[in-house]
Amino acid sequence: MALPADSALNYRADTPNGGERERGNGTLRALDRYVGIPLVAASGVMRRRRRLPETIERIGIINGTAIGDTIVLSAVVRDIAAAHPEAETVLFASSAMVPLLRQIEGITPEPIRMASPLSAIGALRRHRFDVLIDFGSWPRVEAVYAVLSGARYTVGLSAKGQHRHYAFDAAVERSSVRHELDNFRLLAQVVGVTSTTEPFFRPPGVLTAGSLPSEPFVVLHLWPTGVESRLKEWPSESWRALIDDLHGRGQHVVLTGGPADVACSAAFAATCAPGAVTDTAGKHSLEELADLLGAATCVVSVNTGIAHLAAAVGVPTITLNGPTAGRRWGPIGPRAVGVDSGLAGCGYLDFGWEYKGKRRDCMQGISPDRVLQAVVDAVGT
């Protein structure tokens, strides 16, 4: 199925990816706007701020909407669990992340349905937490859940115009000029934790060797998520130019994607040279993807959760940053490299929806030559 050279990536619908989309879940955004703001404001008026309990036996941590954010947060979670070894620490996250999160010593990962208020609040109240830390960046609904959790003390981020701070006993100002990991680290300090760890996950070993390509391969992840995700897509002709160069250097190319990416990934693969790519979109769980990424020579990805996962498993990771600011949201790891748009005025996203009045062509400011050079520099091929 051939598509015009400039359109293979541009017809894709923004449908939910297995029920989890980073900052793109319409139900959560509606709840946040119409329910969250009034409730957090009311909670600030109706109750007094409490003090941090002297004895902390149960710690709850909320980060339920974004896989990339949870991978970044995992570093801080490790440090919280290590600083409070006698406490029961529960991390609420998306169901897709739970198997990987079991690697973190000293915590219990638990899935949470953030778009279902009764389910989410019930999950939180069952634990009777001494301290509940909400690491959400923007959802007011998560802050409401913290208020209704029954926790003895609540902590969260405060951001200009978001009204979240009303919900918490202690709030830390979220900065838009530092990496989100550093915002998370400051939040952990409220409960006496100095966080220095970086995100790290071992490839879990759920894929057999026979399930992996036998020749050296590079993973390409073409599909961003979130609000107006098309504006974070790299042009299809740029991907094809990169694939041709990699193929000429003896590297096979594996395409990854979620269930919502199957049709567009197949359509793109059909426009590539015969035998140059293997399309695996929709075929792997997150654990299996961690194995696939860990076995790759290199991973090249738009700025999304898979880029964070690749960096966390330690593979050389090249992330393409257009409207998304690498300094704010780039993957963290010793072998992670960001390639930013060369166009002026890009890298402006903070929460993930600030497109109004901004340029919409940022991804076109990344040339295939720059990306190929980043790969060569990272792996020496």
mmCIF file of C-alpha atoms in Angstrom:
data_model
loop_
_atom_site.group_PDB
_atom_site.id
_atom_site.type_symbol
_atom_site.label_atom_id
_atom_site.label_comp_id
_atom_site.label_asym_id
_atom_site.label_seq_id
_atom_site.Cartn_x
_atom_site.Cartn_y
_atom_site.Cartn_z
ATOM 1 C CA MET A 1 0.000 0.000 0.000
ATOM 2 C CA ALA A 2 1.856 3.068 -1.241
ATOM 3 C CA LEU A 3 1.286 6.501 0.211
ATOM 4 C CA PRO A 4 2.532 9.860 -0.999
ATOM 5 C CA ALA A 5 6.005 10.617 0.328
ATOM 6 C CA ASP A 6 4.824 13.425 2.580
ATOM 7 C CA SER A 7 1.708 11.833 4.021
ATOM 8 C CA ALA A 8 2.529 8.412 5.447
ATOM 9 C CA LEU A 9 2.599 9.775 8.984
ATOM 10 C CA ASN A 10 -0.004 12.476 8.687
ATOM 11 C CA TYR A 11 -3.352 10.717 8.429
ATOM 12 C CA ARG A 12 -3.157 8.986 11.794
ATOM 13 C CA ALA A 13 -6.100 9.434 14.163
ATOM 14 C CA ASP A 14 -5.477 10.318 17.795
ATOM 15 C CA THR A 15 -7.198 7.257 19.213
ATOM 16 C CA PRO A 16 -6.441 5.818 22.646
ATOM 17 C CA ASN A 17 -3.409 3.559 22.718
ATOM 18 C CA GLY A 18 -4.528 0.591 24.729
ATOM 19 C CA GLY A 19 -6.544 2.904 26.965
ATOM 20 C CA GLU A 20 -3.480 4.916 28.024
ATOM 21 C CA ARG A 21 -2.400 8.095 26.232
ATOM 22 C CA GLU A 22 0.139 10.513 27.675
ATOM 23 C CA ARG A 23 -1.671 13.799 28.354
ATOM 24 C CA GLY A 24 -4.156 12.907 25.652
ATOM 25 C CA ASN A 25 -6.971 11.161 27.505
ATOM 26 C CA GLY A 26 -10.135 13.115 26.668
ATOM 27 C CA THR A 27 -12.096 11.771 29.635
ATOM 28 C CA LEU A 28 -9.405 12.867 32.066
ATOM 29 C CA ARG A 29 -9.206 16.313 30.510
ATOM 30 C CA ALA A 30 -12.977 16.784 30.773
ATOM 31 C CA LEU A 31 -13.027 15.652 34.407
ATOM 32 C CA ASP A 32 -10.072 17.886 35.112
ATOM 33 C CA ARG A 33 -11.659 20.989 33.663
ATOM 34 C CA TYR A 34 -15.252 20.730 34.818
ATOM 35 C CA VAL A 35 -14.865 18.865 38.105
ATOM 36 C CA GLY A 36 -11.285 19.263 39.231
ATOM 37 C CA ILE A 37 -10.913 23.042 39.461
ATOM 38 C CA PRO A 38 -14.039 23.722 41.571
ATOM 39 C CA LEU A 39 -13.311 20.829 43.898
ATOM 40 C CA VAL A 40 -9.681 21.678 44.623
ATOM 41 C CA ALA A 41 -10.618 25.314 45.218
ATOM 42 C CA ALA A 42 -13.386 24.260 47.619
ATOM 43 C CA SER A 43 -11.069 21.893 49.462
ATOM 44 C CA GLY A 44 -8.667 24.728 50.187
ATOM 45 C CA VAL A 45 -11.409 26.776 51.800
ATOM 46 C CA MET A 46 -12.940 23.957 53.825
ATOM 47 C CA ARG A 47 -9.945 22.444 55.623
ATOM 48 C CA ARG A 48 -6.796 23.318 57.535
ATOM 49 C CA ARG A 49 -3.287 22.302 56.582
ATOM 50 C CA ARG A 50 -1.903 19.442 58.687
ATOM 51 C CA ARG A 51 1.611 18.569 59.825
ATOM 52 C CA LEU A 52 3.754 15.729 58.527
ATOM 53 C CA PRO A 53 3.191 12.703 60.796
ATOM 54 C CA GLU A 54 6.105 11.853 63.064
ATOM 55 C CA THR A 55 5.704 8.151 62.290
ATOM 56 C CA ILE A 56 5.260 7.125 58.650
ATOM 57 C CA GLU A 57 4.164 3.532 58.141
ATOM 58 C CA ARG A 58 2.244 3.765 54.869
ATOM 59 C CA ILE A 59 3.240 5.915 51.871
ATOM 60 C CA GLY A 60 1.137 6.299 48.753
ATOM 61 C CA ILE A 61 2.466 7.683 45.463
ATOM 62 C CA ILE A 62 0.200 8.728 42.577
ATOM 63 C CA ASN A 63 1.301 8.888 38.958
ATOM 64 C CA GLY A 64 -1.419 7.285 36.942
ATOM 65 C CA THR A 65 -1.653 8.814 33.467
ATOM 66 C CA ALA A 66 1.668 8.867 31.599
ATOM 67 C CA ILE A 67 4.124 6.032 31.020
ATOM 68 C CA GLY A 68 6.986 8.433 30.318
ATOM 69 C CA ASP A 69 6.350 10.368 33.514
ATOM 70 C CA THR A 70 6.236 7.145 35.531
ATOM 71 C CA ILE A 71 9.590 6.004 34.136
ATOM 72 C CA VAL A 72 11.131 9.353 35.096
ATOM 73 C CA LEU A 73 9.469 9.179 38.521
ATOM 74 C CA SER A 74 10.752 5.640 39.128
ATOM 75 C CA ALA A 75 14.122 7.095 40.128
ATOM 76 C CA VAL A 76 12.556 9.143 42.913
ATOM 77 C CA VAL A 77 10.345 6.240 43.984
ATOM 78 C CA ARG A 78 13.444 4.075 44.489
ATOM 79 C CA ASP A 79 14.908 6.749 46.731
ATOM 80 C CA ILE A 80 11.693 7.161 48.742
ATOM 81 C CA ALA A 81 11.475 3.413 49.347
ATOM 82 C CA ALA A 82 15.157 3.260 50.346
ATOM 83 C CA ALA A 83 14.756 6.186 52.760
ATOM 84 C CA HIS A 84 11.695 4.594 54.413
ATOM 85 C CA PRO A 85 12.531 0.861 54.411
ATOM 86 C CA GLU A 86 10.092 0.064 57.241
ATOM 87 C CA ALA A 87 7.120 1.719 55.525
ATOM 88 C CA GLU A 88 4.688 0.124 53.116
ATOM 89 C CA THR A 89 5.104 2.125 49.894
ATOM 90 C CA VAL A 90 2.467 1.783 47.187
ATOM 91 C CA LEU A 91 2.919 3.306 43.726
ATOM 92 C CA PHE A 92 -0.292 3.844 41.743
ATOM 93 C CA ALA A 93 0.367 3.820 38.001
ATOM 94 C CA SER A 94 -1.081 2.668 34.690
ATOM 95 C CA SER A 95 -1.721 -1.063 34.404
ATOM 96 C CA ALA A 96 0.798 -1.318 31.544
ATOM 97 C CA MET A 97 3.590 -0.155 33.855
ATOM 98 C CA VAL A 98 2.870 -2.461 36.798
ATOM 99 C CA PRO A 99 4.951 -5.489 35.652
ATOM 100 C CA LEU A 100 8.059 -3.329 35.123
ATOM 101 C CA LEU A 101 7.569 -1.443 38.377
ATOM 102 C CA ARG A 102 7.822 -4.700 40.310
ATOM 103 C CA GLN A 103 11.578 -4.389 39.767
ATOM 104 C CA ILE A 104 11.726 -1.517 42.267
ATOM 105 C CA GLU A 105 12.712 -2.923 45.630
ATOM 106 C CA GLY A 106 10.577 -1.912 48.574
ATOM 107 C CA ILE A 107 7.424 -0.838 46.740
ATOM 108 C CA THR A 108 4.129 -2.384 45.730
ATOM 109 C CA PRO A 109 2.889 -1.187 42.329
ATOM 110 C CA GLU A 110 -0.874 -1.048 41.965
ATOM 111 C CA PRO A 111 -2.906 -0.180 38.866
ATOM 112 C CA ILE A 112 -5.286 2.739 39.113
ATOM 113 C CA ARG A 113 -8.045 3.906 36.769
ATOM 114 C CA MET A 114 -7.718 7.665 36.891
ATOM 115 C CA ALA A 115 -10.714 8.185 34.596
ATOM 116 C CA SER A 116 -12.961 6.319 37.060
ATOM 117 C CA PRO A 117 -13.357 8.459 40.219
ATOM 118 C CA LEU A 118 -15.079 5.841 42.368
ATOM 119 C CA SER A 119 -12.525 3.187 41.480
ATOM 120 C CA ALA A 120 -9.550 5.505 41.966
ATOM 121 C CA ILE A 121 -10.708 6.943 45.289
ATOM 122 C CA GLY A 122 -11.606 3.481 46.570
ATOM 123 C CA ALA A 123 -8.137 2.172 45.682
ATOM 124 C CA LEU A 124 -6.510 5.014 47.616
ATOM 125 C CA ARG A 125 -8.768 4.818 50.677
ATOM 126 C CA ARG A 126 -8.173 1.104 51.167
ATOM 127 C CA HIS A 127 -4.611 1.746 52.344
ATOM 128 C CA ARG A 128 -5.218 4.487 54.951
ATOM 129 C CA PHE A 129 -1.948 6.222 54.060
ATOM 130 C CA ASP A 130 0.039 8.295 56.506
ATOM 131 C CA VAL A 131 1.480 10.246 53.573
ATOM 132 C CA LEU A 132 0.139 10.487 50.026
ATOM 133 C CA ILE A 133 2.350 12.155 47.388
ATOM 134 C CA ASP A 134 0.746 13.233 44.128
ATOM 135 C CA PHE A 135 3.425 13.573 41.441
ATOM 136 C CA GLY A 136 0.933 14.633 38.783
ATOM 137 C CA SER A 137 1.951 17.747 36.870
ATOM 138 C CA TRP A 138 -1.386 19.081 35.682
ATOM 139 C CA PRO A 139 -4.494 16.966 36.466
ATOM 140 C CA ARG A 140 -6.609 18.686 39.105
ATOM 141 C CA VAL A 141 -8.663 15.495 39.358
ATOM 142 C CA GLU A 142 -5.655 13.648 40.788
ATOM 143 C CA ALA A 143 -5.401 16.363 43.435
ATOM 144 C CA VAL A 144 -9.087 15.868 44.252
ATOM 145 C CA TYR A 145 -8.433 12.158 44.670
ATOM 146 C CA ALA A 146 -5.669 13.044 47.148
ATOM 147 C CA VAL A 147 -8.120 15.148 49.175
ATOM 148 C CA LEU A 148 -10.634 12.299 49.291
ATOM 149 C CA SER A 149 -8.053 9.560 49.911
ATOM 150 C CA GLY A 150 -8.280 9.662 53.698
ATOM 151 C CA ALA A 151 -4.509 10.141 53.960
ATOM 152 C CA ARG A 152 -3.224 11.868 57.089
ATOM 153 C CA TYR A 153 -0.945 14.155 55.057
ATOM 154 C CA THR A 154 -0.911 15.042 51.362
ATOM 155 C CA VAL A 155 1.860 16.481 49.209
ATOM 156 C CA GLY A 156 1.789 17.683 45.607
ATOM 157 C CA LEU A 157 3.026 20.072 42.956
ATOM 158 C CA SER A 158 1.846 23.647 42.573
ATOM 159 C CA ALA A 159 1.882 25.242 39.126
ATOM 160 C CA LYS A 160 0.774 28.660 37.961
ATOM 161 C CA GLY A 161 -2.827 28.629 36.768
ATOM 162 C CA GLN A 162 -3.454 24.992 37.719
ATOM 163 C CA HIS A 163 -5.001 25.556 41.205
ATOM 164 C CA ARG A 164 -3.676 22.187 42.434
ATOM 165 C CA HIS A 165 -1.960 23.492 45.563
ATOM 166 C CA TYR A 166 -5.273 24.004 47.376
ATOM 167 C CA ALA A 167 -5.613 20.244 47.704
ATOM 168 C CA PHE A 168 -2.424 19.560 49.633
ATOM 169 C CA ASP A 169 -1.051 19.984 53.121
ATOM 170 C CA ALA A 170 2.282 20.842 51.514
ATOM 171 C CA ALA A 171 2.892 21.964 47.941
ATOM 172 C CA VAL A 172 6.122 22.457 46.012
ATOM 173 C CA GLU A 173 6.258 24.941 43.158
ATOM 174 C CA ARG A 174 6.762 23.213 39.833
ATOM 175 C CA SER A 175 9.280 24.965 37.603
ATOM 176 C CA SER A 176 8.899 25.118 33.829
ATOM 177 C CA VAL A 177 12.620 25.746 33.296
ATOM 178 C CA ARG A 178 14.063 22.621 34.922
ATOM 179 C CA HIS A 179 13.658 18.969 34.026
ATOM 180 C CA GLU A 180 10.578 17.303 35.474
ATOM 181 C CA LEU A 181 12.802 14.829 37.298
ATOM 182 C CA ASP A 182 14.203 17.742 39.291
ATOM 183 C CA ASN A 183 10.672 18.881 40.138
ATOM 184 C CA PHE A 184 9.957 15.369 41.379
ATOM 185 C CA ARG A 185 13.133 15.385 43.463
ATOM 186 C CA LEU A 186 12.105 18.606 45.208
ATOM 187 C CA LEU A 187 8.716 17.103 46.024
ATOM 188 C CA ALA A 188 10.401 14.109 47.681
ATOM 189 C CA GLN A 189 12.315 16.464 49.961
ATOM 190 C CA VAL A 190 9.049 17.326 51.722
ATOM 191 C CA VAL A 191 9.093 13.838 53.269
ATOM 192 C CA GLY A 192 12.798 14.028 54.062
ATOM 193 C CA VAL A 193 14.122 12.223 50.987
ATOM 194 C CA THR A 194 17.166 13.420 49.049
ATOM 195 C CA SER A 195 16.812 11.872 45.600
ATOM 196 C CA THR A 196 19.854 11.317 43.365
ATOM 197 C CA THR A 197 19.003 8.092 41.508
ATOM 198 C CA GLU A 198 18.409 8.050 37.733
ATOM 199 C CA PRO A 199 15.693 5.960 36.029
ATOM 200 C CA PHE A 200 16.805 2.367 35.543
ATOM 201 C CA PHE A 201 15.099 -0.875 34.571
ATOM 202 C CA ARG A 202 16.611 -4.248 33.729
ATOM 203 C CA PRO A 203 15.351 -5.901 30.557
ATOM 204 C CA PRO A 204 13.038 -8.430 32.242
ATOM 205 C CA GLY A 205 13.877 -11.394 29.993
ATOM 206 C CA VAL A 206 10.346 -12.265 28.929
ATOM 207 C CA LEU A 207 11.271 -12.391 25.217
ATOM 208 C CA THR A 208 13.196 -15.487 24.154
ATOM 209 C CA ALA A 209 16.329 -15.088 22.079
ATOM 210 C CA GLY A 210 14.483 -16.600 19.133
ATOM 211 C CA SER A 211 11.973 -13.751 19.272
ATOM 212 C CA LEU A 212 14.677 -11.158 18.624
ATOM 213 C CA PRO A 213 16.288 -10.351 15.264
ATOM 214 C CA SER A 214 19.398 -12.422 14.612
ATOM 215 C CA GLU A 215 21.269 -9.539 12.957
ATOM 216 C CA PRO A 216 22.193 -6.148 14.478
ATOM 217 C CA PHE A 217 19.159 -3.885 14.552
ATOM 218 C CA VAL A 218 18.081 -0.351 15.350
ATOM 219 C CA VAL A 219 14.646 0.350 16.819
ATOM 220 C CA LEU A 220 12.702 3.309 15.452
ATOM 221 C CA HIS A 221 9.634 4.580 17.302
ATOM 222 C CA LEU A 222 7.692 6.967 15.046
ATOM 223 C CA TRP A 223 4.528 7.544 17.024
ATOM 224 C CA PRO A 224 4.100 10.299 19.619
ATOM 225 C CA THR A 225 1.148 10.568 21.970
ATOM 226 C CA GLY A 226 -0.813 13.311 23.679
ATOM 227 C CA VAL A 227 -2.643 16.428 22.549
ATOM 228 C CA GLU A 228 -2.097 17.223 18.848
ATOM 229 C CA SER A 229 0.411 14.408 18.598
ATOM 230 C CA ARG A 230 0.820 14.955 14.843
ATOM 231 C CA LEU A 231 2.896 18.027 15.611
ATOM 232 C CA LYS A 232 5.469 15.800 17.305
ATOM 233 C CA GLU A 233 5.814 13.432 14.326
ATOM 234 C CA TRP A 234 8.973 13.510 12.243
ATOM 235 C CA PRO A 235 8.248 13.701 8.470
ATOM 236 C CA SER A 236 7.962 10.308 6.803
ATOM 237 C CA GLU A 237 10.559 11.147 4.156
ATOM 238 C CA SER A 238 13.048 11.900 6.946
ATOM 239 C CA TRP A 239 12.428 8.518 8.553
ATOM 240 C CA ARG A 240 12.886 6.790 5.197
ATOM 241 C CA ALA A 241 16.157 8.615 4.540
ATOM 242 C CA LEU A 242 17.410 7.488 7.962
ATOM 243 C CA ILE A 243 16.299 3.906 7.293
ATOM 244 C CA ASP A 244 18.144 3.857 3.948
ATOM 245 C CA ASP A 245 21.345 5.042 5.627
ATOM 246 C CA LEU A 246 21.075 2.526 8.458
ATOM 247 C CA HIS A 247 20.305 -0.302 6.049
ATOM 248 C CA GLY A 248 23.379 0.631 4.031
ATOM 249 C CA ARG A 249 25.462 0.346 7.205
ATOM 250 C CA GLY A 250 24.291 -3.196 7.878
ATOM 251 C CA GLN A 251 21.657 -2.355 10.471
ATOM 252 C CA HIS A 252 18.213 -3.876 10.194
ATOM 253 C CA VAL A 253 15.376 -1.606 11.359
ATOM 254 C CA VAL A 254 12.587 -2.638 13.739
ATOM 255 C CA LEU A 255 9.527 -0.384 14.014
ATOM 256 C CA THR A 256 7.665 -0.268 17.319
ATOM 257 C CA GLY A 257 4.255 1.101 18.260
ATOM 258 C CA GLY A 258 1.204 0.485 20.383
ATOM 259 C CA PRO A 259 -2.172 -1.025 19.437
ATOM 260 C CA ALA A 260 -3.411 2.333 18.102
ATOM 261 C CA ASP A 261 -0.382 2.568 15.807
ATOM 262 C CA VAL A 262 -0.835 -0.727 13.952
ATOM 263 C CA ALA A 263 -2.516 0.629 10.805
ATOM 264 C CA CYS A 264 -0.255 3.651 10.346
ATOM 265 C CA SER A 265 2.887 1.659 11.114
ATOM 266 C CA ALA A 266 1.957 -0.980 8.533
ATOM 267 C CA ALA A 267 1.230 1.720 5.969
ATOM 268 C CA PHE A 268 4.591 3.351 6.585
ATOM 269 C CA ALA A 269 6.474 0.039 6.472
ATOM 270 C CA ALA A 270 4.941 -0.645 3.050
ATOM 271 C CA THR A 271 6.623 2.500 1.685
ATOM 272 C CA CYS A 272 10.106 1.386 2.752
ATOM 273 C CA ALA A 273 12.562 -0.648 0.704
ATOM 274 C CA PRO A 274 11.755 -4.397 0.680
ATOM 275 C CA GLY A 275 13.391 -6.179 3.605
ATOM 276 C CA ALA A 276 14.617 -2.979 5.240
ATOM 277 C CA VAL A 277 12.210 -2.973 8.190
ATOM 278 C CA THR A 278 10.316 -5.312 10.488
ATOM 279 C CA ASP A 279 7.081 -3.846 11.811
ATOM 280 C CA THR A 280 6.240 -4.910 15.384
ATOM 281 C CA ALA A 281 3.595 -2.274 16.219
ATOM 282 C CA GLY A 282 0.949 -3.656 18.571
ATOM 283 C CA LYS A 283 2.755 -6.982 19.052
ATOM 284 C CA HIS A 284 4.506 -6.459 22.395
ATOM 285 C CA SER A 285 3.663 -5.694 25.984
ATOM 286 C CA LEU A 286 5.701 -3.024 27.740
ATOM 287 C CA GLU A 287 7.856 -5.724 29.366
ATOM 288 C CA GLU A 288 8.524 -7.326 25.998
ATOM 289 C CA LEU A 289 9.359 -3.923 24.543
ATOM 290 C CA ALA A 290 11.923 -3.426 27.302
ATOM 291 C CA ASP A 291 13.629 -6.632 26.155
ATOM 292 C CA LEU A 292 13.484 -5.599 22.504
ATOM 293 C CA LEU A 293 14.877 -2.149 23.237
ATOM 294 C CA GLY A 294 17.616 -3.536 25.442
ATOM 295 C CA ALA A 295 18.826 -5.842 22.656
ATOM 296 C CA ALA A 296 18.993 -3.068 20.039
ATOM 297 C CA THR A 297 22.140 -1.382 18.801
ATOM 298 C CA CYS A 298 20.375 1.951 19.236
ATOM 299 C CA VAL A 299 16.892 3.416 19.598
ATOM 300 C CA VAL A 300 15.692 6.501 17.726
ATOM 301 C CA SER A 301 12.349 7.855 18.907
ATOM 302 C CA VAL A 302 10.138 10.865 19.020
ATOM 303 C CA ASN A 303 9.769 12.249 22.533
ATOM 304 C CA THR A 304 7.368 9.800 24.144
ATOM 305 C CA GLY A 305 7.265 7.045 26.742
ATOM 306 C CA ILE A 306 9.228 4.528 24.659
ATOM 307 C CA ALA A 307 12.182 6.920 24.479
ATOM 308 C CA HIS A 308 12.190 7.125 28.286
ATOM 309 C CA LEU A 309 12.013 3.336 28.550
ATOM 310 C CA ALA A 310 14.895 2.876 26.105
ATOM 311 C CA ALA A 311 17.087 5.282 28.058
ATOM 312 C CA ALA A 312 16.161 3.551 31.322
ATOM 313 C CA VAL A 313 17.231 0.114 30.073
ATOM 314 C CA GLY A 314 20.585 1.614 29.086
ATOM 315 C CA VAL A 315 20.538 1.378 25.290
ATOM 316 C CA PRO A 316 21.907 4.339 23.264
ATOM 317 C CA THR A 317 18.796 6.479 22.778
ATOM 318 C CA ILE A 318 18.376 9.340 20.309
ATOM 319 C CA THR A 319 15.272 11.438 21.015
ATOM 320 C CA LEU A 320 13.820 13.856 18.473
ATOM 321 C CA ASN A 321 12.585 17.028 20.172
ATOM 322 C CA GLY A 322 10.447 19.462 18.193
ATOM 323 C CA PRO A 323 7.727 21.308 20.110
ATOM 324 C CA THR A 324 8.616 19.213 23.148
ATOM 325 C CA ALA A 325 11.480 20.713 25.124
ATOM 326 C CA GLY A 326 14.277 18.234 25.662
ATOM 327 C CA ARG A 327 15.494 20.217 28.676
ATOM 328 C CA ARG A 328 12.071 19.657 30.284
ATOM 329 C CA TRP A 329 11.054 16.226 29.075
ATOM 330 C CA GLY A 330 14.097 14.535 27.537
ATOM 331 C CA PRO A 331 14.890 10.955 28.579
ATOM 332 C CA ILE A 332 17.440 10.606 31.377
ATOM 333 C CA GLY A 333 20.295 8.129 31.146
ATOM 334 C CA PRO A 334 24.028 7.818 30.561
ATOM 335 C CA ARG A 335 23.505 6.954 26.872
ATOM 336 C CA ALA A 336 20.580 9.289 26.107
ATOM 337 C CA VAL A 337 21.044 12.063 23.527
ATOM 338 C CA GLY A 338 18.543 14.670 22.383
ATOM 339 C CA VAL A 339 18.364 16.112 18.876
ATOM 340 C CA ASP A 340 16.482 19.394 19.076
ATOM 341 C CA SER A 341 14.802 21.283 16.254
ATOM 342 C CA GLY A 342 17.018 23.794 14.509
ATOM 343 C CA LEU A 343 14.096 26.174 14.034
ATOM 344 C CA ALA A 344 13.721 29.207 16.256
ATOM 345 C CA GLY A 345 10.889 29.211 18.791
ATOM 346 C CA CYS A 346 10.617 25.445 19.244
ATOM 347 C CA GLY A 347 10.825 23.400 22.439
ATOM 348 C CA TYR A 348 7.962 25.401 23.945
ATOM 349 C CA LEU A 349 5.777 22.647 25.404
ATOM 350 C CA ASP A 350 5.545 22.482 29.187
ATOM 351 C CA PHE A 351 2.355 20.668 30.178
ATOM 352 C CA GLY A 352 1.894 19.384 26.650
ATOM 353 C CA TRP A 353 -0.866 21.480 25.059
ATOM 354 C CA GLU A 354 0.636 24.977 24.637
ATOM 355 C CA TYR A 355 0.438 25.061 20.829
ATOM 356 C CA LYS A 356 -1.696 28.177 20.420
ATOM 357 C CA GLY A 357 0.264 30.936 18.720
ATOM 358 C CA LYS A 358 3.364 28.724 18.397
ATOM 359 C CA ARG A 359 4.975 27.333 15.293
ATOM 360 C CA ARG A 360 3.704 23.959 14.167
ATOM 361 C CA ASP A 361 6.570 22.853 11.943
ATOM 362 C CA CYS A 362 9.244 22.211 14.571
ATOM 363 C CA MET A 363 9.895 18.592 13.593
ATOM 364 C CA GLN A 364 10.865 19.719 10.105
ATOM 365 C CA GLY A 365 13.846 21.454 11.708
ATOM 366 C CA ILE A 366 15.533 18.087 12.378
ATOM 367 C CA SER A 367 17.499 16.759 9.402
ATOM 368 C CA PRO A 368 18.171 13.048 8.759
ATOM 369 C CA ASP A 369 21.899 13.832 8.567
ATOM 370 C CA ARG A 370 21.878 15.182 12.135
ATOM 371 C CA VAL A 371 20.052 12.131 13.416
ATOM 372 C CA LEU A 372 22.344 9.720 11.588
ATOM 373 C CA GLN A 373 25.382 11.503 12.988
ATOM 374 C CA ALA A 374 23.926 11.197 16.486
ATOM 375 C CA VAL A 375 23.537 7.453 15.935
ATOM 376 C CA VAL A 376 27.097 7.134 14.639
ATOM 377 C CA ASP A 377 28.429 9.124 17.593
ATOM 378 C CA ALA A 378 26.451 6.948 20.022
ATOM 379 C CA VAL A 379 27.351 3.502 18.664
ATOM 380 C CA GLY A 380 30.316 4.073 16.365
ATOM 381 C CA THR A 381 28.773 2.493 13.296
#
